[in-house]
Tab-separated table of C-alpha atoms in Angstrom:
chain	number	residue	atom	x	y	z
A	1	UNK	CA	4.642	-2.402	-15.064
A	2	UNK	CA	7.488	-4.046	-15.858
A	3	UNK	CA	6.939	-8.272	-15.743
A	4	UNK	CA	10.694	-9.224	-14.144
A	5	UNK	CA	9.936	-13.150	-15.039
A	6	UNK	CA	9.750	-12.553	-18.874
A	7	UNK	CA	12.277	-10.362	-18.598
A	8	UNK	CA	14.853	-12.514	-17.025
A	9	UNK	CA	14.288	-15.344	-19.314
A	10	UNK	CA	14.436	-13.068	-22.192
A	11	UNK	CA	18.347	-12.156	-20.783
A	12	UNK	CA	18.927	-15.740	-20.154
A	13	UNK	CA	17.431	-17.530	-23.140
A	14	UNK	CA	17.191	-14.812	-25.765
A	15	UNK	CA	14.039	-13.045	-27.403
A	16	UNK	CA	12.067	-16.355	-27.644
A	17	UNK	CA	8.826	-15.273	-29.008
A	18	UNK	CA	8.405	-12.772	-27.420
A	19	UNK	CA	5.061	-11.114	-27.056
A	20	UNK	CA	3.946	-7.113	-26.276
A	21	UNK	CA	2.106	-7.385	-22.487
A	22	UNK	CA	-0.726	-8.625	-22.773
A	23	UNK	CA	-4.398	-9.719	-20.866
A	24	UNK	CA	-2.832	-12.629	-19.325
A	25	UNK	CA	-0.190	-10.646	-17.980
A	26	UNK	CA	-2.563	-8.238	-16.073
A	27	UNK	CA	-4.437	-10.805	-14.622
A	28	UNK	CA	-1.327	-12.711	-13.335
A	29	UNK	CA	-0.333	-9.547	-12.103
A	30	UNK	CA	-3.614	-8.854	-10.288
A	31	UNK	CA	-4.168	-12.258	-8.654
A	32	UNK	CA	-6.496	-13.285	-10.758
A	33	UNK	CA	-4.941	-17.017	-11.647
A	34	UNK	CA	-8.121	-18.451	-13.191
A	35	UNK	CA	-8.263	-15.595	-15.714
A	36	UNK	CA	-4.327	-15.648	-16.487
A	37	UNK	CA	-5.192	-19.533	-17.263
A	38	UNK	CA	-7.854	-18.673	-19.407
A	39	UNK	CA	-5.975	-15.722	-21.398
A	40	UNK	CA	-3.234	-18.334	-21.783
A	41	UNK	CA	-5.002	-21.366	-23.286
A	42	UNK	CA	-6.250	-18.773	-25.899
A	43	UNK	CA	-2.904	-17.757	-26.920
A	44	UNK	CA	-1.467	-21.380	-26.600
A	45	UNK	CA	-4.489	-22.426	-29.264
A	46	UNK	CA	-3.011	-20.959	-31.846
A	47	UNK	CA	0.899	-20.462	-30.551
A	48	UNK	CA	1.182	-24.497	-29.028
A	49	UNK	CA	4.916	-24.257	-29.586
A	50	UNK	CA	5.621	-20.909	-27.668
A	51	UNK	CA	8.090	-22.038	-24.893
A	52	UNK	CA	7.989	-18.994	-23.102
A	53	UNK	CA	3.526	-18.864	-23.080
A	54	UNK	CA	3.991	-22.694	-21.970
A	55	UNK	CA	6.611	-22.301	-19.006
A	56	UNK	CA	4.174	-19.407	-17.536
A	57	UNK	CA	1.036	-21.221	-18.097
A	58	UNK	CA	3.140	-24.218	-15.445
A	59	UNK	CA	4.148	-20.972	-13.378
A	60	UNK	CA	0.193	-20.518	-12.876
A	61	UNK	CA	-0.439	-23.856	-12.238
A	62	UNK	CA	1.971	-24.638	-10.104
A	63	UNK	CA	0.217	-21.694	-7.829
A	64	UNK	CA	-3.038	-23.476	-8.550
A	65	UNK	CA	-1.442	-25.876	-6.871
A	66	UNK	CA	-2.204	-27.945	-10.015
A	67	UNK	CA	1.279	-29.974	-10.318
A	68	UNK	CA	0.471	-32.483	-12.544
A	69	UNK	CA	-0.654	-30.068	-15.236
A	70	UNK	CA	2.597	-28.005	-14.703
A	71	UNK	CA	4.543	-30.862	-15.238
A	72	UNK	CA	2.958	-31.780	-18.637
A	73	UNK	CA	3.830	-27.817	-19.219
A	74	UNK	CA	7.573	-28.986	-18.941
A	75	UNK	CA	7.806	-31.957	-20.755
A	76	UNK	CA	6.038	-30.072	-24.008
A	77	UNK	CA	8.750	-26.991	-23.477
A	78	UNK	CA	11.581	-30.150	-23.164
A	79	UNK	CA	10.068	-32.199	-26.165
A	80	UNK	CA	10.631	-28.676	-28.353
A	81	UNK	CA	13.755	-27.829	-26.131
A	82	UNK	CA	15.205	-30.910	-24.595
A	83	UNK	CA	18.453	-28.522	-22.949
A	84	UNK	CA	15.999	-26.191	-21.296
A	85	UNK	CA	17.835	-25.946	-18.178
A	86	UNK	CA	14.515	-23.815	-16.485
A	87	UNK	CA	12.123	-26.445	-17.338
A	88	UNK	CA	14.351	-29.310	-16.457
A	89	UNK	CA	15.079	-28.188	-12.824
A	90	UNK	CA	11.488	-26.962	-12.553
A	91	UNK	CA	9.887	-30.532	-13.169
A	92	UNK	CA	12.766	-32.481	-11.060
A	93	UNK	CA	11.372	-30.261	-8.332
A	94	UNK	CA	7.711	-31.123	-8.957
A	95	UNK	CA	8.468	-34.641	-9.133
A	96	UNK	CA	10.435	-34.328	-5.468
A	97	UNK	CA	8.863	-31.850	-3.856
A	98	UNK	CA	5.446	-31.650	-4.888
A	99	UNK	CA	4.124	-35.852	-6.498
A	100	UNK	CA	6.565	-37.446	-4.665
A	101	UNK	CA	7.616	-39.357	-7.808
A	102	UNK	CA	10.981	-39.693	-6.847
A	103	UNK	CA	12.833	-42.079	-8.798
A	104	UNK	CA	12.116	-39.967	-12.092
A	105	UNK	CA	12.993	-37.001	-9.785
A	106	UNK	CA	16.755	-37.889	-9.713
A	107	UNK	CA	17.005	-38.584	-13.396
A	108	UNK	CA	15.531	-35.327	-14.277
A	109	UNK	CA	17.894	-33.633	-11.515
A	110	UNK	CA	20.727	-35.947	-13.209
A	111	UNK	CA	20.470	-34.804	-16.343
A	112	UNK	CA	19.954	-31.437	-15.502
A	113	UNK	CA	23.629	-31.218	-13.660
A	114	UNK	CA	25.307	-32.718	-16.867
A	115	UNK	CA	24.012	-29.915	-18.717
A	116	UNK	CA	24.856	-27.273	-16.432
A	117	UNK	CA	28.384	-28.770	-15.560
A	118	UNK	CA	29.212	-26.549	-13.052
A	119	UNK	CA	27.982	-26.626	-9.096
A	120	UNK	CA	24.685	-25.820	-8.307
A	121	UNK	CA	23.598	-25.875	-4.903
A	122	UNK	CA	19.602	-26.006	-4.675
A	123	UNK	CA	20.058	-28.697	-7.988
A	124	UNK	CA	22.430	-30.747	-5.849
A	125	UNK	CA	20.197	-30.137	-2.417
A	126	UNK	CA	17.248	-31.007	-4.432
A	127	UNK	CA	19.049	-34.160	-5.759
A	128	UNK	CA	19.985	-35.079	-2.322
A	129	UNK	CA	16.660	-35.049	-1.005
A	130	UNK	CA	15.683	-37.230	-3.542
A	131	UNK	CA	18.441	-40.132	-2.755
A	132	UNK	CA	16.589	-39.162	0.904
A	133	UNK	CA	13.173	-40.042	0.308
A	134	UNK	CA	14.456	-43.038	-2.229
A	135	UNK	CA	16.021	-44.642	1.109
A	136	UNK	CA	19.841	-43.577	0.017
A	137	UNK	CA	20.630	-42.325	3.246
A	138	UNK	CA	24.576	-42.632	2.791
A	139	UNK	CA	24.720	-41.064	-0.908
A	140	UNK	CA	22.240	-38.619	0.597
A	141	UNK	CA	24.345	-37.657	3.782
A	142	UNK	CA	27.468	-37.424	1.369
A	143	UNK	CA	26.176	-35.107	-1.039
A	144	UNK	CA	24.679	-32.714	1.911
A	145	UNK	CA	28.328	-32.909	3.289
A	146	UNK	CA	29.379	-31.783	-0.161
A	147	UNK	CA	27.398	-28.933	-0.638
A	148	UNK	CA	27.726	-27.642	2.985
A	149	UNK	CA	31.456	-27.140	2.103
A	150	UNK	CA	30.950	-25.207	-0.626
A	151	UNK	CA	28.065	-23.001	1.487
A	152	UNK	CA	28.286	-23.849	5.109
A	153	UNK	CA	24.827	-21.755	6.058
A	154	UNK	CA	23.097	-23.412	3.152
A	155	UNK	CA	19.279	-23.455	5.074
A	156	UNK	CA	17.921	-26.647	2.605
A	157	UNK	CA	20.766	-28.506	2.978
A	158	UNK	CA	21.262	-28.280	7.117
A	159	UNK	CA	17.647	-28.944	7.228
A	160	UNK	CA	18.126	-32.514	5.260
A	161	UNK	CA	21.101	-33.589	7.195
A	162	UNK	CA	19.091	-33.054	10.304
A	163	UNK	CA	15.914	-35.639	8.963
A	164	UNK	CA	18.560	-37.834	7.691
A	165	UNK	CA	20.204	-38.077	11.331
A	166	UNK	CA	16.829	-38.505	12.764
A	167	UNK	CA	15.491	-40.977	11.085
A	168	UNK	CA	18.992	-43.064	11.890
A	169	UNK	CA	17.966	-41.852	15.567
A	170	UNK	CA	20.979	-39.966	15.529
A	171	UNK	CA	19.415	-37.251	17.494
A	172	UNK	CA	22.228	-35.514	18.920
A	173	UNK	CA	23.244	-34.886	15.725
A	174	UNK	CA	19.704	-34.199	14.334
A	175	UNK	CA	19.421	-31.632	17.489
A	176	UNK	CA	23.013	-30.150	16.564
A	177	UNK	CA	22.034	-29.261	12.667
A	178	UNK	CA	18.227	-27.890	14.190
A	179	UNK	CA	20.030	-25.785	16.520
A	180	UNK	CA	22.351	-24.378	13.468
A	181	UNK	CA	19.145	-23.728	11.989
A	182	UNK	CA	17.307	-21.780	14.526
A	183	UNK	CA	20.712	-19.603	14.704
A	184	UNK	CA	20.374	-18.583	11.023
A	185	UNK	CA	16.390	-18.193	11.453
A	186	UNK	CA	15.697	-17.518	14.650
A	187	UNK	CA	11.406	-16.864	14.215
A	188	UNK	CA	11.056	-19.928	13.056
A	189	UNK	CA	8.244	-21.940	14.425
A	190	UNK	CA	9.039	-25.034	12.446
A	191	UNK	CA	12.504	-25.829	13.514
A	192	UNK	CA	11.510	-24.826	17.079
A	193	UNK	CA	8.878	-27.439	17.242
A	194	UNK	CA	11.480	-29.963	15.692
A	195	UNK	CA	13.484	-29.108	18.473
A	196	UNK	CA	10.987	-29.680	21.029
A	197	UNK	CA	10.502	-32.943	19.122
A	198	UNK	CA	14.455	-34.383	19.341
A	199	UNK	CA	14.285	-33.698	22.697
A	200	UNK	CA	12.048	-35.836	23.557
A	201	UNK	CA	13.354	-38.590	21.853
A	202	UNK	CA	16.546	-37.726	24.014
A	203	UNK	CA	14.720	-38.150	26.849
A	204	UNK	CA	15.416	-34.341	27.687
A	205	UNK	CA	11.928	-33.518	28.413
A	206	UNK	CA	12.748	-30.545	30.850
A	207	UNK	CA	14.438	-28.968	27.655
A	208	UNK	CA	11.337	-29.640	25.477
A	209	UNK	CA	8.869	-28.202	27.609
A	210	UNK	CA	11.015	-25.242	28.102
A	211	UNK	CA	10.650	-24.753	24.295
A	212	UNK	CA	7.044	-25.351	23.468
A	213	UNK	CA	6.759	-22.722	26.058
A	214	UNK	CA	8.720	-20.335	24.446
A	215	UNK	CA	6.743	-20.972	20.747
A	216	UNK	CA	3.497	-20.541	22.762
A	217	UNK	CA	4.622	-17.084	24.119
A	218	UNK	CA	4.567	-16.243	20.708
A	219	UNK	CA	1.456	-18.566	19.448
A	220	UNK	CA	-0.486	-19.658	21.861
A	221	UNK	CA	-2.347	-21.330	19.227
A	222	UNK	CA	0.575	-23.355	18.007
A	223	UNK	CA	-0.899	-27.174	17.405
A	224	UNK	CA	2.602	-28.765	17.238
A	225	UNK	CA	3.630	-27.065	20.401
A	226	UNK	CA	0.946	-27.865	22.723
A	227	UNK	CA	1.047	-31.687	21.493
A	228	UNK	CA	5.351	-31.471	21.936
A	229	UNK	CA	4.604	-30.157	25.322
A	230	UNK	CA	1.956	-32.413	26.276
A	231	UNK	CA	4.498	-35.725	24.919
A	232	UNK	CA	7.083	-34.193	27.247
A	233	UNK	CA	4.725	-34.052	30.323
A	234	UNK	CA	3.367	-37.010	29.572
A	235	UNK	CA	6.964	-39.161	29.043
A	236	UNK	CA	7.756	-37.447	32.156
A	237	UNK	CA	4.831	-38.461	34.432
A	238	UNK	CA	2.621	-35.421	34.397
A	239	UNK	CA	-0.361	-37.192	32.822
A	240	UNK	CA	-3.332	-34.876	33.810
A	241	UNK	CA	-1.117	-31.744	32.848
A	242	UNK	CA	-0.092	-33.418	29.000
A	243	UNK	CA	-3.940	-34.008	28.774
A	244	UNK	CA	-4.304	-30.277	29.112
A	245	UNK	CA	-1.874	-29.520	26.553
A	246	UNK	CA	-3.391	-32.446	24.241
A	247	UNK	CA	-7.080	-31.046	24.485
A	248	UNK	CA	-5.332	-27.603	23.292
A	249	UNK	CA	-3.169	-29.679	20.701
A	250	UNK	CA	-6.320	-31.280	19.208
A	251	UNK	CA	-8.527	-28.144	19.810
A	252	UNK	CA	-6.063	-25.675	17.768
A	253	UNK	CA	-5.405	-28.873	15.224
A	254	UNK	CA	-8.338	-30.774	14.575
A	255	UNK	CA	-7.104	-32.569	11.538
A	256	UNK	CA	-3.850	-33.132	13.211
A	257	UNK	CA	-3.456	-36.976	13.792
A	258	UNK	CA	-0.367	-37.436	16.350
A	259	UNK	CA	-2.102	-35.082	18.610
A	260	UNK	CA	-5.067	-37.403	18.376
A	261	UNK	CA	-2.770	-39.880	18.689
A	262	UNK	CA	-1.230	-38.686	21.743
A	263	UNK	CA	-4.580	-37.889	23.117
A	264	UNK	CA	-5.603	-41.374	22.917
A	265	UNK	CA	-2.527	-42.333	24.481
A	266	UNK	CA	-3.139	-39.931	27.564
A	267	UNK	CA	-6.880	-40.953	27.925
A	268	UNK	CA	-5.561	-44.903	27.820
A	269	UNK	CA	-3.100	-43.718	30.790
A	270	UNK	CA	-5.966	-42.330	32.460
A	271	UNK	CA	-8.252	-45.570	31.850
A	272	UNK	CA	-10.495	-43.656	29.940
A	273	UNK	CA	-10.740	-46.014	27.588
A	274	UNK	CA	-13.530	-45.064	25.429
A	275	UNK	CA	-12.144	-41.906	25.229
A	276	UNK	CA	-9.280	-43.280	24.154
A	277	UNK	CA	-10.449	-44.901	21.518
A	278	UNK	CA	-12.502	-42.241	20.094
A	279	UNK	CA	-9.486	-40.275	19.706
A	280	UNK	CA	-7.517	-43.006	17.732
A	281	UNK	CA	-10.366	-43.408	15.633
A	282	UNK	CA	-9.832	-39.741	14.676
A	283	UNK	CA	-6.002	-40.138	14.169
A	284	UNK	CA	-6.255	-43.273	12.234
A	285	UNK	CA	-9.294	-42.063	10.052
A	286	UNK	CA	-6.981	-38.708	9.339
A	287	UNK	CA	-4.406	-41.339	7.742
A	288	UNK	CA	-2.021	-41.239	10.526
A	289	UNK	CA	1.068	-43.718	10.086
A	290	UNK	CA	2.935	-43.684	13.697
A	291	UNK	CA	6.097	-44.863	14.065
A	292	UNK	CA	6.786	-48.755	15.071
A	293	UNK	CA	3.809	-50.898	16.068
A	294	UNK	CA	0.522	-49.489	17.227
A	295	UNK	CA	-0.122	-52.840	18.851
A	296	UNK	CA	3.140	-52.636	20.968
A	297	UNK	CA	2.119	-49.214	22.137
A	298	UNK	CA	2.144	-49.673	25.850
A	299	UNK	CA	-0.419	-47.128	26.792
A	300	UNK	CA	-2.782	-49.443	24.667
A	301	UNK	CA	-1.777	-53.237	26.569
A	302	UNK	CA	-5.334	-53.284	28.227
A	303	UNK	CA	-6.910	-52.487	25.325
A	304	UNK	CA	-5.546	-55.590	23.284
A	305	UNK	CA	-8.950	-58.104	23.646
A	306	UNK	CA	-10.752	-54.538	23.203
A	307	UNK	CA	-13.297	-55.673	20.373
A	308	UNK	CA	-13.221	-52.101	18.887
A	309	UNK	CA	-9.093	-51.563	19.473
A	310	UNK	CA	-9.158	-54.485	17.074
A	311	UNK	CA	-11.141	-53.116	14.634
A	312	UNK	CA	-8.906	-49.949	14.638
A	313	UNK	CA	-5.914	-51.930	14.332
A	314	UNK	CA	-7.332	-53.568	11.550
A	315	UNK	CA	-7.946	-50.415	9.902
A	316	UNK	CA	-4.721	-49.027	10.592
A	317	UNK	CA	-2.516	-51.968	9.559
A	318	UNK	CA	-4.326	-52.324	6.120
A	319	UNK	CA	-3.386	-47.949	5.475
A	320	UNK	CA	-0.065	-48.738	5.840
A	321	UNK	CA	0.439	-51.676	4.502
């Protein structure tokens, strides 16, 4: 069986040490991560300075989902090879995607793009998302216009234009770059629920239901959808029918804290208020972090001298803070 990885680096890099296939290989090849590890760590005892054993012993981790490790894998392939292009982009998309560390993110990313001079979209998309999350919101928006000139269906790019317009409550536009989405990908669940989401916030709640109702023909175990739906019925008046929907939402997504959150909200409505609170005690306790002021929530006014709403408050505003 031919291993495609080793031999596309051995194309693009040249024959560095290069070994005959060997255990490890197999049981990468058959699933069997903690073994491929294990097989590695052998061969890296007595070979530490083999680039190639080093960037596939971060490939395995990085499916262990062990990130930090795979990063360390990178910066000992960069301290022997500081130009390796591979194991430059690979730990600027760690640090951004995966630790959220990402201020050292962008100066990987940065000094990845000097070496490779020319474009590179998912480098640039990647750096982008960075200047995102670092609160750059103009560079950010910038670069995404950038790259969607060069590629005007590029999926990554789209996607981060639409959470930059939504979080300046630009929804319209946020909706417009969703609904360019769900053209190029029509299946997919994620950007329909985002939709379902924007519409809300533009008060278009008709629209939203419409389209949790369409993902739920398809899932009717769809977490996100039934708590979308049950936001929209609720915003619109229907309380006991968004209560429904919420008992699905939290049912189908028990570690899911806005649909806790917009349980409690429902129950509050209802003046079920011990209800209520048992449900924000779930959504807080999850590590939920809503957006604006819990206190100002006005399904929660008559709870404010609640003893226990205090206590929950309490506990929320020291998580965020």
């Amino acid at each position: 069986m031919v291993n495609w990885k080793k031999l596309g680096k051995i194309l693009y890099d040249g024959p560095l040490n290069y070994e005959p296939y060997e255990k490890w290989e197999e049981s990468y090849d058959e699933g069997d991560l903690g073994q491929a590890l294990l097989e590695l760590n052998k061969k890296l005892s007595s070979k530490p300075k083999n680039t190639t054993l080093l960037d596939f012993k971060a490939t395995v981790l990085e499916e262990m989902g062990r990130f930090d490790e795979a990063k360390q894998c990178y910066d000992a392939i960069l301290k022997l090879k500081p130009k390796n292009r591979d194991a430059l982009i690979n730990k600027s998309r760690i640090l951004v995607e995966e630790v959220e560390e990402f201020l050292e993110g962008l100066g990987v990313i940065e000094e990845y793009l000097k070496i490779r001079k020319r474009f590179d979209p998912k480098a640039s998309t990647l750096k982008a998302r960075a200047l995102f999350e670092l609160g750059k919101h103009a560079q950010s928006l910038k670069m995404c216009n950038e790259i969607i000139e060069k590629n005007s269906n590029d999926l990554d790019t789209i996607q981060l234009q639409s959470e930059i317009f939504y979080h300046q409550k630009n929804y319209k536009k946020s909706l417009q770059m969703i609904e360019k989405l769900i053209k190029l990908d029509p299946m997919n669940m994620v950007l329909m629920n985002e939709k379902s989401n924007v519409l809300i916030k533009l008060k278009r709640f008709e629209d939203s239901i419409k389209n949790s109702d369409r993902i739920l023909s398809i899932d009717s175990a769809d977490k996100i959808a039934w708590a979308n739906k049950g936001e929209a019925l609720f915003e619109s008046g229907n309380t006991e029918q968004a209560l429904r929907c919420l008992d699905n939402a939290v049912k189908f997504g028990s570690i899911y804290d806005a649909a806790w959150y917009e349980h409690a909200r429902i129950l509050s409505k209802l003046e079920r208020y011990e209800d209520a609170l048992d449900s924000l005690v779930v959504a807080v306790s999850i590590g939920a972090d809503f957006e604006g002021d819990l206190n100002k929530e006005p399904a929660f006014k008559k709870l404010h001298d609640n003893k226990r709403f205090k206590k929950i408050l309490d506990k929320y505003n020291d998580q965020i803070n």
